[in-house]
């Protein structure tokens, strides 16, 4: 069982949390100008990184606030926890699956 | 105890050839889907100069890690069509492959525990019947008659309010299924190459022309990706993205018991599914872990919850011991339906996104994917399962509709 450090409540069991998928996927700035392909990218395409992955979690059985986390999707090791709106910290990826934290595709659109 | 003896292996199963310099088609992934694809390429399309590349050992991935359940009681027309075709193939394959893999049509029950469950289930029975899929609605008393060890008392947290039942559904011995396909593939001339990891692809413009592997470069005219769990890693190597998220899915077995469980019982609401293997182990599974993961192991709390549900439904299991747990990595899509078809790269084809339902789909995945690879166009059955559906919006939304959460 994983132990997550909620930025507000401190270390808690993973069962208190719900997963929210990839972090830093911004809503399109000009949605009316998106093509079908771009809508598909925004709605259905997410990174599926083998290695360090920035993702969102909500502490649903605690403070009920969302936060971001960087986790290794192979070892499940938690590398960083940071608040919504903050940028992911620079972390050396020893797994070599990914040279650095990916710039999320969705954030560009 | 043994309800049925395991079949004797044929004397010869398959060769272990070195990769040739070139093939007419290369299948990446030597699991059930890869093997079935190669088999139907050879049998239905006469393509025998083909290779299956497997990074580990044959059928050692999800094929060795599933709970062996086969059923076709899906809600939507497209899903019912492909899974029902699959079930029909399961019914004839032991004879066709000349290898008994203990396909046992002992029936599958999907329990309902709330009024919402009951309505959804009765609706699905109707949809199944309209699609020619055998399906019945059972009241609690009928449930008890079919599976006497089930607790149908009213005083439990989620009492059994009925169940859908598919009599033709069942289980098969998964390892033997893989070996049966592998032996026939080999007989038809297919090279099964194990310990051969794909490290990249060679392209001429947007057309794939070769595969880079840990055992050298292989030229090929066509590439089919059948690497459940790692499809998006391969797609990235080939230069495109897939709307796939990889999640751990785990299962467990008990020690051997006398035959007590005559059918397969699944419950979406309390989320556990239980069957008894031919040798006597209770085989149990539940849902995927919520987060992305490639670690081939699952969370402890998922096991804890599924066992709690199992013990409430089957009080007789309260003192059974868990012998082993294991995890696989499943490709999941946003609509919980597979992707079988063309890719953005010319001459490269994708078969992925089967989520938790890959094993039962093995024969139909193989048949339709082989058709797509051989002809360059989808088969009628896999046409709706295209990558484009995420752009057109023609999703096949089986989330919660297909009798199990994904």
GROMACS .gro file of C-alpha atoms in nm:
model
  515
    1UNK     CA    1   0.000   0.000   0.000
    2UNK     CA    2   0.137   0.342  -0.088
    3UNK     CA    3   0.185   0.627   0.156
    4UNK     CA    4   0.106   0.968   0.006
    5UNK     CA    5   0.212   1.299   0.159
    6UNK     CA    6  -0.087   1.527   0.121
    7UNK     CA    7   0.041   1.889   0.110
    8UNK     CA    8  -0.229   1.983   0.363
    9UNK     CA    9  -0.269   1.676   0.585
   10UNK     CA   10   0.068   1.500   0.574
   11UNK     CA   11   0.132   1.128   0.522
   12UNK     CA   12  -0.186   0.925   0.466
   13UNK     CA   13  -0.274   0.586   0.327
   14UNK     CA   14  -0.337   0.575  -0.051
   15UNK     CA   15  -0.693   0.449   0.007
   16UNK     CA   16  -0.788   0.801   0.123
   17UNK     CA   17  -0.710   0.938  -0.224
   18UNK     CA   18  -0.856   0.929  -0.573
   19UNK     CA   19  -0.655   0.939  -0.892
   20UNK     CA   20  -0.711   1.216  -1.144
   21UNK     CA   21  -0.482   1.126  -1.433
   22UNK     CA   22  -0.210   1.330  -1.598
   23UNK     CA   23  -0.133   1.670  -1.442
   24UNK     CA   24  -0.092   2.001  -1.624
   25UNK     CA   25  -0.344   1.937  -1.902
   26UNK     CA   26  -0.480   2.283  -1.964
   27UNK     CA   27  -0.825   2.356  -2.105
   28UNK     CA   28  -0.783   2.482  -2.463
   29UNK     CA   29  -0.746   2.860  -2.475
   30UNK     CA   30  -0.960   2.894  -2.787
   31UNK     CA   31  -1.186   2.589  -2.788
   32UNK     CA   32  -1.397   2.718  -3.077
   33UNK     CA   33  -1.093   2.700  -3.305
   34UNK     CA   34  -1.002   2.339  -3.230
   35UNK     CA   35  -1.021   2.081  -3.508
   36UNK     CA   36  -1.172   1.737  -3.440
   37UNK     CA   37  -0.819   1.600  -3.416
   38UNK     CA   38  -0.723   1.862  -3.155
   39UNK     CA   39  -1.039   1.794  -2.955
   40UNK     CA   40  -0.954   1.423  -2.960
   41UNK     CA   41  -0.605   1.508  -2.833
   42UNK     CA   42  -0.746   1.720  -2.552
   43UNK     CA   43  -1.016   1.473  -2.446
   44UNK     CA   44  -0.866   1.130  -2.501
   45UNK     CA   45  -0.490   1.146  -2.549
   46UNK     CA   46  -0.272   1.148  -2.240
   47UNK     CA   47   0.092   1.069  -2.179
   48UNK     CA   48   0.143   0.708  -2.073
   49UNK     CA   49   0.498   0.746  -1.952
   50UNK     CA   50   0.704   0.448  -1.844
   51UNK     CA   51   0.906   0.627  -1.579
   52UNK     CA   52   0.848   0.964  -1.412
   53UNK     CA   53   0.491   1.084  -1.453
   54UNK     CA   54   0.327   1.402  -1.324
   55UNK     CA   55  -0.028   1.325  -1.213
   56UNK     CA   56  -0.317   1.466  -1.007
   57UNK     CA   57  -0.468   1.319  -0.694
   58UNK     CA   58  -0.746   1.436  -0.465
   59UNK     CA   59  -0.745   1.370  -0.092
   60UNK     CA   60  -1.110   1.271  -0.097
   61UNK     CA   61  -1.123   1.129   0.257
   62UNK     CA   62  -0.924   1.420   0.405
   63UNK     CA   63  -0.897   1.788   0.306
   64UNK     CA   64  -1.071   1.709  -0.028
   65UNK     CA   65  -0.820   1.921  -0.214
   66UNK     CA   66  -0.643   1.836  -0.539
   67UNK     CA   67  -0.265   1.831  -0.562
   68UNK     CA   68   0.007   1.715  -0.802
   69UNK     CA   69   0.249   1.433  -0.763
   70UNK     CA   70   0.546   1.298  -0.959
   71UNK     CA   71   0.560   0.921  -0.940
   72UNK     CA   72   0.769   0.654  -1.111
   73UNK     CA   73   0.523   0.431  -1.299
   74UNK     CA   74   0.764   0.135  -1.287
   75UNK     CA   75   0.878   0.136  -0.921
   76UNK     CA   76   0.576   0.336  -0.794
   77UNK     CA   77   0.824   0.549  -0.597
   78UNK     CA   78   0.686   0.896  -0.518
   79UNK     CA   79   0.940   1.162  -0.616
   80UNK     CA   80   0.759   1.487  -0.540
   81UNK     CA   81   0.431   1.627  -0.415
   82UNK     CA   82   0.334   1.987  -0.496
   83UNK     CA   83   0.029   2.209  -0.497
   84UNK     CA   84  -0.206   2.282  -0.787
   85UNK     CA   85  -0.078   2.568  -1.000
   86UNK     CA   86   0.285   2.495  -0.917
   87UNK     CA   87   0.531   2.368  -1.175
   88UNK     CA   88   0.684   2.022  -1.133
   89UNK     CA   89   1.027   2.028  -0.966
   90UNK     CA   90   1.331   1.913  -1.165
   91UNK     CA   91   1.401   1.549  -1.079
   92UNK     CA   92   1.677   1.329  -1.216
   93UNK     CA   93   1.523   1.023  -1.373
   94UNK     CA   94   1.741   0.724  -1.305
   95UNK     CA   95   1.508   0.487  -1.485
   96UNK     CA   96   1.609   0.628  -1.826
   97UNK     CA   97   1.258   0.579  -1.958
   98UNK     CA   98   1.232   0.951  -1.994
   99UNK     CA   99   1.510   1.211  -1.984
  100UNK     CA  100   1.305   1.463  -1.788
  101UNK     CA  101   0.949   1.528  -1.684
  102UNK     CA  102   0.753   1.540  -2.008
  103UNK     CA  103   0.606   1.863  -2.128
  104UNK     CA  104   0.242   1.754  -2.140
  105UNK     CA  105   0.106   1.761  -2.495
  106UNK     CA  106  -0.232   1.885  -2.384
  107UNK     CA  107  -0.080   2.195  -2.225
  108UNK     CA  108   0.027   2.319  -2.567
  109UNK     CA  109  -0.319   2.328  -2.720
  110UNK     CA  110  -0.914  -3.372  -0.681
  111UNK     CA  111  -0.946  -3.325  -1.050
  112UNK     CA  112  -1.266  -3.274  -1.239
  113UNK     CA  113  -1.087  -3.316  -1.566
  114UNK     CA  114  -0.732  -3.436  -1.625
  115UNK     CA  115  -0.501  -3.191  -1.795
  116UNK     CA  116  -0.446  -3.286  -2.157
  117UNK     CA  117  -0.121  -3.457  -2.251
  118UNK     CA  118   0.113  -3.233  -2.446
  119UNK     CA  119   0.191  -3.328  -2.800
  120UNK     CA  120   0.551  -3.443  -2.839
  121UNK     CA  121   0.649  -3.142  -3.040
  122UNK     CA  122   0.539  -2.785  -2.970
  123UNK     CA  123   0.749  -2.532  -3.162
  124UNK     CA  124   1.097  -2.452  -3.295
  125UNK     CA  125   1.317  -2.172  -3.163
  126UNK     CA  126   1.460  -2.027  -3.486
  127UNK     CA  127   1.698  -1.732  -3.520
  128UNK     CA  128   1.539  -1.431  -3.687
  129UNK     CA  129   1.573  -1.413  -4.064
  130UNK     CA  130   1.682  -1.092  -4.239
  131UNK     CA  131   1.333  -1.022  -4.368
  132UNK     CA  132   0.970  -1.130  -4.341
  133UNK     CA  133   0.647  -1.045  -4.520
  134UNK     CA  134   0.499  -0.947  -4.183
  135UNK     CA  135   0.625  -0.913  -3.828
  136UNK     CA  136   0.396  -0.942  -3.526
  137UNK     CA  137   0.529  -0.770  -3.214
  138UNK     CA  138   0.419  -0.958  -2.903
  139UNK     CA  139   0.410  -1.334  -2.851
  140UNK     CA  140   0.105  -1.350  -2.627
  141UNK     CA  141  -0.236  -1.487  -2.712
  142UNK     CA  142  -0.328  -1.206  -2.950
  143UNK     CA  143   0.006  -1.216  -3.135
  144UNK     CA  144  -0.011  -1.594  -3.172
  145UNK     CA  145  -0.375  -1.589  -3.283
  146UNK     CA  146  -0.298  -1.315  -3.537
  147UNK     CA  147  -0.008  -1.512  -3.684
  148UNK     CA  148  -0.221  -1.826  -3.693
  149UNK     CA  149  -0.503  -1.660  -3.890
  150UNK     CA  150  -0.255  -1.480  -4.119
  151UNK     CA  151  -0.115  -1.818  -4.213
  152UNK     CA  152  -0.442  -2.011  -4.220
  153UNK     CA  153  -0.682  -1.759  -4.376
  154UNK     CA  154  -0.447  -1.544  -4.583
  155UNK     CA  155  -0.166  -1.783  -4.680
  156UNK     CA  156   0.101  -1.558  -4.529
  157UNK     CA  157   0.359  -1.793  -4.385
  158UNK     CA  158   0.681  -1.594  -4.416
  159UNK     CA  159   0.605  -1.417  -4.091
  160UNK     CA  160   0.762  -1.381  -3.749
  161UNK     CA  161   0.632  -1.324  -3.398
  162UNK     CA  162   0.878  -1.127  -3.183
  163UNK     CA  163   0.852  -1.173  -2.808
  164UNK     CA  164   1.075  -0.980  -2.569
  165UNK     CA  165   1.050  -1.245  -2.296
  166UNK     CA  166   0.917  -1.594  -2.329
  167UNK     CA  167   0.614  -1.707  -2.523
  168UNK     CA  168   0.283  -1.612  -2.358
  169UNK     CA  169   0.459  -1.492  -2.042
  170UNK     CA  170   0.285  -1.156  -2.023
  171UNK     CA  171  -0.087  -1.097  -1.975
  172UNK     CA  172  -0.161  -1.438  -2.132
  173UNK     CA  173  -0.009  -1.597  -1.822
  174UNK     CA  174  -0.172  -1.349  -1.585
  175UNK     CA  175  -0.544  -1.348  -1.660
  176UNK     CA  176  -0.837  -1.521  -1.490
  177UNK     CA  177  -0.931  -1.721  -1.805
  178UNK     CA  178  -1.295  -1.611  -1.824
  179UNK     CA  179  -1.465  -1.620  -2.164
  180UNK     CA  180  -1.805  -1.456  -2.226
  181UNK     CA  181  -1.974  -1.234  -2.483
  182UNK     CA  182  -2.252  -1.059  -2.285
  183UNK     CA  183  -2.153  -0.708  -2.392
  184UNK     CA  184  -2.409  -0.430  -2.423
  185UNK     CA  185  -2.335  -0.249  -2.748
  186UNK     CA  186  -2.390  -0.403  -3.092
  187UNK     CA  187  -2.027  -0.364  -3.202
  188UNK     CA  188  -1.892  -0.531  -2.889
  189UNK     CA  189  -2.152  -0.808  -2.887
  190UNK     CA  190  -2.063  -0.883  -3.250
  191UNK     CA  191  -1.687  -0.917  -3.198
  192UNK     CA  192  -1.704  -1.098  -2.862
  193UNK     CA  193  -1.978  -1.334  -2.979
  194UNK     CA  194  -1.772  -1.415  -3.288
  195UNK     CA  195  -1.486  -1.482  -3.052
  196UNK     CA  196  -1.700  -1.719  -2.844
  197UNK     CA  197  -1.806  -1.907  -3.158
  198UNK     CA  198  -1.439  -1.947  -3.248
  199UNK     CA  199  -1.359  -2.071  -2.895
  200UNK     CA  200  -1.622  -2.338  -2.951
  201UNK     CA  201  -1.449  -2.479  -3.260
  202UNK     CA  202  -1.082  -2.404  -3.189
  203UNK     CA  203  -0.988  -2.708  -2.977
  204UNK     CA  204  -1.072  -2.929  -3.274
  205UNK     CA  205  -0.923  -2.694  -3.531
  206UNK     CA  206  -0.596  -2.655  -3.339
  207UNK     CA  207  -0.594  -3.028  -3.255
  208UNK     CA  208  -0.515  -2.947  -2.895
  209UNK     CA  209  -0.753  -2.976  -2.602
  210UNK     CA  210  -0.725  -2.662  -2.391
  211UNK     CA  211  -1.014  -2.748  -2.159
  212UNK     CA  212  -1.264  -2.492  -2.281
  213UNK     CA  213  -1.537  -2.545  -2.025
  214UNK     CA  214  -1.875  -2.381  -2.095
  215UNK     CA  215  -1.988  -2.379  -1.733
  216UNK     CA  216  -2.170  -2.046  -1.764
  217UNK     CA  217  -2.105  -1.699  -1.626
  218UNK     CA  218  -2.331  -1.516  -1.382
  219UNK     CA  219  -2.313  -1.140  -1.334
  220UNK     CA  220  -2.476  -1.052  -1.003
  221UNK     CA  221  -2.700  -0.753  -0.938
  222UNK     CA  222  -2.702  -0.597  -0.590
  223UNK     CA  223  -2.901  -0.275  -0.629
  224UNK     CA  224  -3.212  -0.167  -0.817
  225UNK     CA  225  -2.983   0.017  -1.056
  226UNK     CA  226  -2.789  -0.305  -1.116
  227UNK     CA  227  -3.114  -0.492  -1.176
  228UNK     CA  228  -3.235  -0.243  -1.438
  229UNK     CA  229  -2.898  -0.233  -1.615
  230UNK     CA  230  -2.874  -0.613  -1.610
  231UNK     CA  231  -3.224  -0.676  -1.744
  232UNK     CA  232  -3.156  -0.422  -2.017
  233UNK     CA  233  -2.833  -0.601  -2.108
  234UNK     CA  234  -3.010  -0.939  -2.121
  235UNK     CA  235  -3.253  -0.786  -2.372
  236UNK     CA  236  -2.972  -0.633  -2.574
  237UNK     CA  237  -2.783  -0.964  -2.573
  238UNK     CA  238  -3.086  -1.159  -2.691
  239UNK     CA  239  -3.146  -0.912  -2.975
  240UNK     CA  240  -2.785  -0.967  -3.080
  241UNK     CA  241  -2.811  -1.346  -3.076
  242UNK     CA  242  -2.607  -1.379  -2.757
  243UNK     CA  243  -2.748  -1.634  -2.511
  244UNK     CA  244  -2.859  -1.451  -2.197
  245UNK     CA  245  -3.108  -1.504  -1.917
  246UNK     CA  246  -3.223  -1.311  -1.613
  247UNK     CA  247  -3.220  -1.517  -1.293
  248UNK     CA  248  -3.397  -1.435  -0.967
  249UNK     CA  249  -3.211  -1.504  -0.639
  250UNK     CA  250  -3.366  -1.849  -0.604
  251UNK     CA  251  -3.251  -1.948  -0.953
  252UNK     CA  252  -2.907  -1.806  -0.873
  253UNK     CA  253  -2.891  -2.033  -0.568
  254UNK     CA  254  -2.998  -2.335  -0.771
  255UNK     CA  255  -2.717  -2.282  -1.020
  256UNK     CA  256  -2.453  -2.198  -0.761
  257UNK     CA  257  -2.555  -2.344  -0.422
  258UNK     CA  258  -2.255  -2.200  -0.233
  259UNK     CA  259  -2.366  -1.840  -0.301
  260UNK     CA  260  -2.512  -1.650  -0.007
  261UNK     CA  261  -2.847  -1.503  -0.116
  262UNK     CA  262  -2.956  -1.388   0.230
  263UNK     CA  263  -3.116  -1.045   0.262
  264UNK     CA  264  -2.915  -0.947   0.567
  265UNK     CA  265  -2.583  -0.881   0.397
  266UNK     CA  266  -2.462  -0.539   0.293
  267UNK     CA  267  -2.523  -0.591  -0.077
  268UNK     CA  268  -2.774  -0.877  -0.110
  269UNK     CA  269  -2.800  -1.069  -0.436
  270UNK     CA  270  -3.107  -0.932  -0.617
  271UNK     CA  271  -3.062  -1.152  -0.921
  272UNK     CA  272  -2.811  -1.216  -1.195
  273UNK     CA  273  -2.764  -1.224  -1.567
  274UNK     CA  274  -2.655  -1.564  -1.690
  275UNK     CA  275  -2.477  -1.665  -2.008
  276UNK     CA  276  -2.477  -2.046  -2.025
  277UNK     CA  277  -2.230  -2.070  -2.317
  278UNK     CA  278  -1.967  -1.864  -2.136
  279UNK     CA  279  -1.696  -2.028  -1.929
  280UNK     CA  280  -1.323  -2.069  -1.882
  281UNK     CA  281  -1.030  -2.223  -2.073
  282UNK     CA  282  -0.684  -2.327  -1.969
  283UNK     CA  283  -0.497  -2.017  -2.078
  284UNK     CA  284  -0.142  -2.157  -2.104
  285UNK     CA  285  -0.268  -2.445  -2.314
  286UNK     CA  286  -0.450  -2.199  -2.542
  287UNK     CA  287  -0.120  -2.023  -2.610
  288UNK     CA  288   0.064  -2.348  -2.668
  289UNK     CA  289  -0.211  -2.472  -2.899
  290UNK     CA  290  -0.185  -2.158  -3.116
  291UNK     CA  291   0.197  -2.163  -3.103
  292UNK     CA  292   0.218  -2.524  -3.215
  293UNK     CA  293  -0.013  -2.462  -3.512
  294UNK     CA  294   0.170  -2.141  -3.605
  295UNK     CA  295   0.497  -2.329  -3.607
  296UNK     CA  296   0.344  -2.609  -3.815
  297UNK     CA  297   0.229  -2.350  -4.070
  298UNK     CA  298   0.584  -2.208  -4.094
  299UNK     CA  299   0.562  -1.905  -3.865
  300UNK     CA  300   0.889  -1.820  -3.685
  301UNK     CA  301   0.830  -1.770  -3.312
  302UNK     CA  302   1.127  -1.570  -3.188
  303UNK     CA  303   1.158  -1.539  -2.811
  304UNK     CA  304   1.395  -1.317  -2.611
  305UNK     CA  305   1.382  -1.065  -2.893
  306UNK     CA  306   1.295  -0.715  -2.778
  307UNK     CA  307   1.188  -0.447  -3.025
  308UNK     CA  308   1.402  -0.136  -2.978
  309UNK     CA  309   1.285   0.077  -3.270
  310UNK     CA  310   1.132   0.091  -3.615
  311UNK     CA  311   1.278   0.179  -3.955
  312UNK     CA  312   1.063   0.398  -4.175
  313UNK     CA  313   1.079   0.519  -4.534
  314UNK     CA  314   0.888   0.845  -4.511
  315UNK     CA  315   0.575   0.747  -4.325
  316UNK     CA  316   0.595   0.379  -4.423
  317UNK     CA  317   0.740   0.120  -4.188
  318UNK     CA  318   1.003  -0.100  -4.355
  319UNK     CA  319   1.179  -0.270  -4.069
  320UNK     CA  320   1.205  -0.346  -3.701
  321UNK     CA  321   1.513  -0.293  -3.485
  322UNK     CA  322   1.549  -0.563  -3.223
  323UNK     CA  323   1.788  -0.684  -2.956
  324UNK     CA  324   1.872  -0.962  -3.204
  325UNK     CA  325   1.941  -0.742  -3.506
  326UNK     CA  326   1.744  -0.556  -3.768
  327UNK     CA  327   1.459  -0.730  -3.948
  328UNK     CA  328   1.318  -0.594  -4.273
  329UNK     CA  329   0.948  -0.636  -4.324
  330UNK     CA  330   0.661  -0.509  -4.534
  331UNK     CA  331   0.404  -0.508  -4.255
  332UNK     CA  332   0.412  -0.472  -3.878
  333UNK     CA  333   0.133  -0.566  -3.638
  334UNK     CA  334   0.156  -0.447  -3.278
  335UNK     CA  335   0.009  -0.691  -3.025
  336UNK     CA  336   0.194  -0.588  -2.709
  337UNK     CA  337  -0.073  -0.534  -2.448
  338UNK     CA  338   0.044  -0.306  -2.169
  339UNK     CA  339   0.331  -0.165  -2.372
  340UNK     CA  340   0.147  -0.058  -2.689
  341UNK     CA  341   0.195   0.312  -2.625
  342UNK     CA  342   0.568   0.260  -2.563
  343UNK     CA  343   0.596   0.090  -2.905
  344UNK     CA  344   0.378   0.352  -3.074
  345UNK     CA  345   0.605   0.624  -2.938
  346UNK     CA  346   0.904   0.445  -3.096
  347UNK     CA  347   0.714   0.446  -3.426
  348UNK     CA  348   0.633   0.817  -3.392
  349UNK     CA  349   0.266   0.828  -3.301
  350UNK     CA  350   0.050   0.843  -2.989
  351UNK     CA  351  -0.228   0.616  -2.869
  352UNK     CA  352  -0.520   0.713  -2.643
  353UNK     CA  353  -0.412   0.441  -2.400
  354UNK     CA  354  -0.334   0.434  -2.030
  355UNK     CA  355  -0.152   0.133  -1.883
  356UNK     CA  356  -0.282   0.009  -1.548
  357UNK     CA  357  -0.189  -0.281  -1.319
  358UNK     CA  358  -0.454  -0.554  -1.294
  359UNK     CA  359  -0.403  -0.829  -1.042
  360UNK     CA  360  -0.551  -1.168  -0.966
  361UNK     CA  361  -0.503  -1.438  -0.707
  362UNK     CA  362  -0.550  -1.809  -0.649
  363UNK     CA  363  -0.622  -2.019  -0.342
  364UNK     CA  364  -0.481  -2.359  -0.266
  365UNK     CA  365  -0.660  -2.658  -0.422
  366UNK     CA  366  -1.012  -2.742  -0.308
  367UNK     CA  367  -1.268  -3.007  -0.385
  368UNK     CA  368  -1.504  -2.898  -0.666
  369UNK     CA  369  -1.751  -2.665  -0.497
  370UNK     CA  370  -1.798  -2.385  -0.750
  371UNK     CA  371  -1.983  -2.507  -1.059
  372UNK     CA  372  -1.992  -2.186  -1.264
  373UNK     CA  373  -1.826  -1.843  -1.289
  374UNK     CA  374  -1.962  -1.565  -1.068
  375UNK     CA  375  -1.885  -1.200  -1.131
  376UNK     CA  376  -2.003  -0.900  -0.937
  377UNK     CA  377  -1.943  -0.554  -1.067
  378UNK     CA  378  -2.096  -0.381  -0.768
  379UNK     CA  379  -1.895  -0.538  -0.486
  380UNK     CA  380  -1.632  -0.615  -0.745
  381UNK     CA  381  -1.499  -0.962  -0.737
  382UNK     CA  382  -1.509  -1.248  -0.983
  383UNK     CA  383  -1.458  -1.607  -0.887
  384UNK     CA  384  -1.426  -1.936  -1.067
  385UNK     CA  385  -1.270  -2.269  -0.979
  386UNK     CA  386  -0.988  -2.387  -1.202
  387UNK     CA  387  -0.981  -2.739  -1.340
  388UNK     CA  388  -0.727  -2.849  -1.081
  389UNK     CA  389  -0.931  -2.696  -0.796
  390UNK     CA  390  -0.786  -2.354  -0.719
  391UNK     CA  391  -1.029  -2.069  -0.664
  392UNK     CA  392  -0.929  -1.800  -0.913
  393UNK     CA  393  -1.029  -1.446  -0.821
  394UNK     CA  394  -0.995  -1.105  -0.976
  395UNK     CA  395  -1.125  -0.751  -0.939
  396UNK     CA  396  -1.074  -0.415  -1.107
  397UNK     CA  397  -0.758  -0.238  -1.220
  398UNK     CA  398  -0.557  -0.018  -0.986
  399UNK     CA  399  -0.665   0.340  -1.037
  400UNK     CA  400  -0.324   0.479  -1.128
  401UNK     CA  401  -0.098   0.425  -1.431
  402UNK     CA  402   0.166   0.162  -1.375
  403UNK     CA  403   0.404  -0.072  -1.552
  404UNK     CA  404   0.519  -0.256  -1.239
  405UNK     CA  405   0.328  -0.586  -1.289
  406UNK     CA  406   0.205  -0.581  -0.931
  407UNK     CA  407  -0.112  -0.446  -0.779
  408UNK     CA  408  -0.222  -0.270  -0.463
  409UNK     CA  409  -0.288  -0.466  -0.147
  410UNK     CA  410  -0.613  -0.284  -0.070
  411UNK     CA  411  -0.763  -0.407  -0.399
  412UNK     CA  412  -0.707  -0.768  -0.287
  413UNK     CA  413  -0.842  -0.686   0.058
  414UNK     CA  414  -1.165  -0.545  -0.088
  415UNK     CA  415  -1.219  -0.829  -0.334
  416UNK     CA  416  -1.164  -1.092  -0.063
  417UNK     CA  417  -1.409  -0.916   0.168
  418UNK     CA  418  -1.667  -0.922  -0.112
  419UNK     CA  419  -1.591  -1.287  -0.192
  420UNK     CA  420  -1.626  -1.400   0.168
  421UNK     CA  421  -1.960  -1.225   0.206
  422UNK     CA  422  -2.092  -1.384  -0.113
  423UNK     CA  423  -1.930  -1.723  -0.049
  424UNK     CA  424  -1.910  -1.782   0.329
  425UNK     CA  425  -1.764  -2.125   0.250
  426UNK     CA  426  -1.441  -1.954   0.136
  427UNK     CA  427  -1.379  -1.780   0.469
  428UNK     CA  428  -1.104  -2.019   0.568
  429UNK     CA  429  -0.944  -2.067   0.226
  430UNK     CA  430  -0.580  -1.964   0.195
  431UNK     CA  431  -0.440  -1.741  -0.074
  432UNK     CA  432  -0.158  -1.922  -0.246
  433UNK     CA  433  -0.036  -1.667  -0.497
  434UNK     CA  434  -0.114  -1.322  -0.633
  435UNK     CA  435   0.018  -1.168  -0.952
  436UNK     CA  436  -0.030  -0.865  -1.172
  437UNK     CA  437  -0.045  -0.785  -1.539
  438UNK     CA  438  -0.040  -0.454  -1.723
  439UNK     CA  439  -0.349  -0.373  -1.925
  440UNK     CA  440  -0.399  -0.112  -2.197
  441UNK     CA  441  -0.712   0.085  -2.119
  442UNK     CA  442  -0.897   0.331  -2.342
  443UNK     CA  443  -1.137   0.606  -2.242
  444UNK     CA  444  -1.441   0.415  -2.376
  445UNK     CA  445  -1.322   0.077  -2.242
  446UNK     CA  446  -1.323  -0.076  -2.591
  447UNK     CA  447  -1.024  -0.207  -2.786
  448UNK     CA  448  -0.844  -0.046  -3.078
  449UNK     CA  449  -0.796  -0.289  -3.367
  450UNK     CA  450  -0.703  -0.141  -3.701
  451UNK     CA  451  -0.483   0.094  -3.895
  452UNK     CA  452  -0.230   0.330  -3.739
  453UNK     CA  453  -0.104   0.671  -3.854
  454UNK     CA  454   0.206   0.490  -3.989
  455UNK     CA  455   0.161   0.319  -4.325
  456UNK     CA  456   0.179  -0.065  -4.315
  457UNK     CA  457   0.177  -0.060  -3.935
  458UNK     CA  458  -0.133  -0.190  -3.757
  459UNK     CA  459  -0.240  -0.172  -3.393
  460UNK     CA  460  -0.423  -0.417  -3.172
  461UNK     CA  461  -0.446  -0.280  -2.819
  462UNK     CA  462  -0.676  -0.128  -2.560
  463UNK     CA  463  -0.848  -0.454  -2.465
  464UNK     CA  464  -0.823  -0.348  -2.103
  465UNK     CA  465  -0.936  -0.628  -1.876
  466UNK     CA  466  -1.107  -0.822  -2.158
  467UNK     CA  467  -0.822  -0.938  -2.376
  468UNK     CA  468  -0.824  -1.310  -2.308
  469UNK     CA  469  -1.183  -1.374  -2.412
  470UNK     CA  470  -1.125  -1.170  -2.727
  471UNK     CA  471  -0.814  -1.363  -2.835
  472UNK     CA  472  -0.960  -1.558  -3.132
  473UNK     CA  473  -1.159  -1.265  -3.276
  474UNK     CA  474  -0.871  -1.024  -3.223
  475UNK     CA  475  -0.647  -1.264  -3.412
  476UNK     CA  476  -0.896  -1.321  -3.693
  477UNK     CA  477  -0.985  -0.957  -3.754
  478UNK     CA  478  -0.634  -0.823  -3.701
  479UNK     CA  479  -0.493  -1.080  -3.945
  480UNK     CA  480  -0.752  -0.965  -4.200
  481UNK     CA  481  -0.651  -0.602  -4.144
  482UNK     CA  482  -0.279  -0.677  -4.178
  483UNK     CA  483  -0.319  -0.900  -4.485
  484UNK     CA  484  -0.558  -0.675  -4.678
  485UNK     CA  485  -0.469  -0.333  -4.540
  486UNK     CA  486  -0.837  -0.274  -4.455
  487UNK     CA  487  -1.042  -0.357  -4.145
  488UNK     CA  488  -1.266  -0.664  -4.119
  489UNK     CA  489  -1.638  -0.585  -4.072
  490UNK     CA  490  -1.606  -0.685  -3.706
  491UNK     CA  491  -1.314  -0.458  -3.615
  492UNK     CA  492  -1.409  -0.162  -3.835
  493UNK     CA  493  -1.591   0.018  -3.549
  494UNK     CA  494  -1.287  -0.033  -3.323
  495UNK     CA  495  -1.071   0.211  -3.520
  496UNK     CA  496  -0.837   0.473  -3.382
  497UNK     CA  497  -1.044   0.739  -3.566
  498UNK     CA  498  -1.341   0.686  -3.336
  499UNK     CA  499  -1.177   0.918  -3.084
  500UNK     CA  500  -1.189   1.194  -3.346
  501UNK     CA  501  -1.529   1.120  -3.498
  502UNK     CA  502  -1.690   1.066  -3.160
  503UNK     CA  503  -1.829   0.725  -3.259
  504UNK     CA  504  -1.720   0.577  -2.926
  505UNK     CA  505  -1.825   0.230  -2.811
  506UNK     CA  506  -1.881   0.315  -2.449
  507UNK     CA  507  -1.866  -0.010  -2.256
  508UNK     CA  508  -1.777   0.160  -1.927
  509UNK     CA  509  -1.999  -0.005  -1.671
  510UNK     CA  510  -2.215  -0.152  -1.948
  511UNK     CA  511  -2.021  -0.469  -2.016
  512UNK     CA  512  -2.091  -0.634  -1.683
  513UNK     CA  513  -1.760  -0.532  -1.529
  514UNK     CA  514  -1.592  -0.206  -1.440
  515UNK     CA  515  -1.269  -0.132  -1.623
   0.00000   0.00000   0.00000
